[in-house]
CSV table of C-alpha atoms in Angstrom, one decimal:
chain,number,residue,atom,x,y,z
A,1,MET,CA,-0.1,0.1,0.0
A,2,ARG,CA,2.0,3.4,-0.4
A,3,GLN,CA,0.5,6.4,0.8
A,4,VAL,CA,1.7,9.6,-0.6
A,5,ARG,CA,1.9,12.7,1.5
A,6,SER,CA,2.6,16.1,-0.8
A,7,ASP,CA,4.2,18.7,2.0
A,8,SER,CA,4.6,22.7,1.1
A,9,GLY,CA,6.6,25.1,2.4
A,10,LYS,CA,4.7,28.3,4.2
A,11,ASN,CA,6.7,31.0,1.6
A,12,SER,CA,8.5,28.4,-1.3
A,13,GLY,CA,5.3,27.7,-3.1
A,14,CYS,CA,7.2,24.2,-3.6
A,15,PHE,CA,5.4,20.8,-3.0
A,16,LEU,CA,7.2,18.3,-1.7
A,17,GLU,CA,6.2,14.7,-2.7
A,18,ARG,CA,7.6,12.0,-0.1
A,19,ILE,CA,5.6,8.1,-0.2
A,20,ILE,CA,5.3,6.9,2.8
A,21,GLU,CA,5.4,2.4,2.5
A,22,MET,CA,3.7,0.4,4.9
A,23,ARG,CA,1.3,-2.6,4.8
A,24,LYS,CA,-1.4,-4.2,6.7
A,25,ILE,CA,-2.5,-6.9,8.2
A,26,ASN,CA,-5.2,-8.4,10.7
A,27,VAL,CA,-5.1,-9.1,14.0
A,28,THR,CA,-6.9,-9.5,16.8
A,29,PHE,CA,-6.3,-10.9,20.9
A,30,ASP,CA,-7.5,-13.8,23.2
A,31,ASN,CA,-6.7,-12.3,26.5
A,32,VAL,CA,-4.1,-9.3,27.7
A,33,ASP,CA,-1.1,-12.0,27.7
A,34,MET,CA,-1.4,-11.7,24.0
A,35,VAL,CA,-1.3,-8.0,23.9
A,36,GLU,CA,1.6,-7.8,26.2
A,37,GLU,CA,3.6,-10.2,23.7
A,38,PHE,CA,2.2,-8.3,20.7
A,39,VAL,CA,3.1,-4.9,22.4
A,40,HIS,CA,6.6,-6.3,23.5
A,41,VAL,CA,7.4,-7.3,20.2
A,42,VAL,CA,6.5,-4.4,17.2
A,43,GLN,CA,8.4,-2.2,20.7
A,44,ASP,CA,11.2,-3.9,19.4
A,45,TYR,CA,11.1,-2.2,16.2
A,46,GLN,CA,11.7,1.4,15.4
A,47,THR,CA,9.1,1.6,13.0
A,48,ASP,CA,5.4,2.7,12.9
A,49,VAL,CA,2.8,0.8,14.0
A,50,ASP,CA,-0.8,2.0,14.7
A,51,LEU,CA,-3.7,-0.3,15.2
A,52,LYS,CA,-7.1,0.5,13.7
A,53,SER,CA,-11.1,-0.5,14.2
A,54,GLY,CA,-13.9,1.2,12.4
A,55,HIS,CA,-13.3,4.7,12.9
A,56,CYS,CA,-9.9,4.6,15.8
A,57,MET,CA,-6.5,4.6,15.5
A,58,VAL,CA,-4.1,4.1,18.7
A,59,ASP,CA,-0.1,3.9,18.3
A,60,ALA,CA,0.8,0.3,18.8
A,61,LYS,CA,3.0,0.3,21.2
A,62,SER,CA,0.5,1.8,23.5
A,63,ILE,CA,-0.6,-1.5,26.1
A,64,VAL,CA,-3.3,0.9,27.1
A,65,GLY,CA,-3.9,2.5,23.6
A,66,VAL,CA,-3.9,-1.7,22.7
A,67,ILE,CA,-5.6,-2.7,25.2
A,68,SER,CA,-8.8,-0.1,24.7
A,69,MET,CA,-9.6,-1.1,21.7
A,70,GLY,CA,-10.5,-4.8,23.3
A,71,LEU,CA,-10.7,-8.0,22.9
A,72,GLN,CA,-11.4,-10.8,20.5
A,73,LYS,CA,-12.2,-8.5,17.3
A,74,LYS,CA,-11.0,-8.6,14.1
A,75,MET,CA,-8.2,-5.1,14.1
A,76,ASP,CA,-6.0,-3.9,11.4
A,77,LEU,CA,-2.6,-3.6,12.3
A,78,ILE,CA,-0.8,-1.2,9.7
A,79,ILE,CA,3.4,-0.5,9.2
A,80,HIS,CA,4.3,1.7,8.7
A,81,THR,CA,6.9,-0.2,6.1
A,82,GLU,CA,7.8,-2.2,3.6
A,83,THR,CA,10.3,-3.8,4.7
A,84,CYS,CA,9.1,-6.2,7.6
A,85,GLU,CA,8.4,-9.6,7.2
A,86,GLU,CA,10.4,-10.9,10.4
A,87,LEU,CA,7.7,-8.3,12.7
A,88,VAL,CA,4.8,-9.2,10.4
A,89,GLU,CA,6.6,-13.1,11.7
A,90,ARG,CA,6.8,-12.8,14.6
A,91,LEU,CA,2.8,-11.5,14.9
A,92,GLY,CA,2.5,-15.5,13.7
A,93,PHE,CA,0.0,-15.9,17.1
A,94,CYS,CA,-2.2,-12.9,16.9
A,95,ARG,CA,-2.4,-12.7,12.6
A,96,VAL,CA,-6.2,-13.5,11.2
A,97,SER,CA,-5.9,-14.3,7.7
């Protein structure tokens, strides 16, 4: 997935286009122990990681934010980089097909 963001300088009249690569996978958590393990795993990576359900989005590195999203429901994990195969593999315990 690609997201294109245009940034403009205040006085320059120039536009810079940044292409932000991201990957989305579906996850779910059966219990708080799974949430703790999930947050521990994503905190090992420097990339931004968000968790989205409906109109709500939280920082996936925040245990309070992730718990506030609820348990036992399908959510979108948005990883803000394309090079995340190791992270995706480590999250196999909470992935949903």
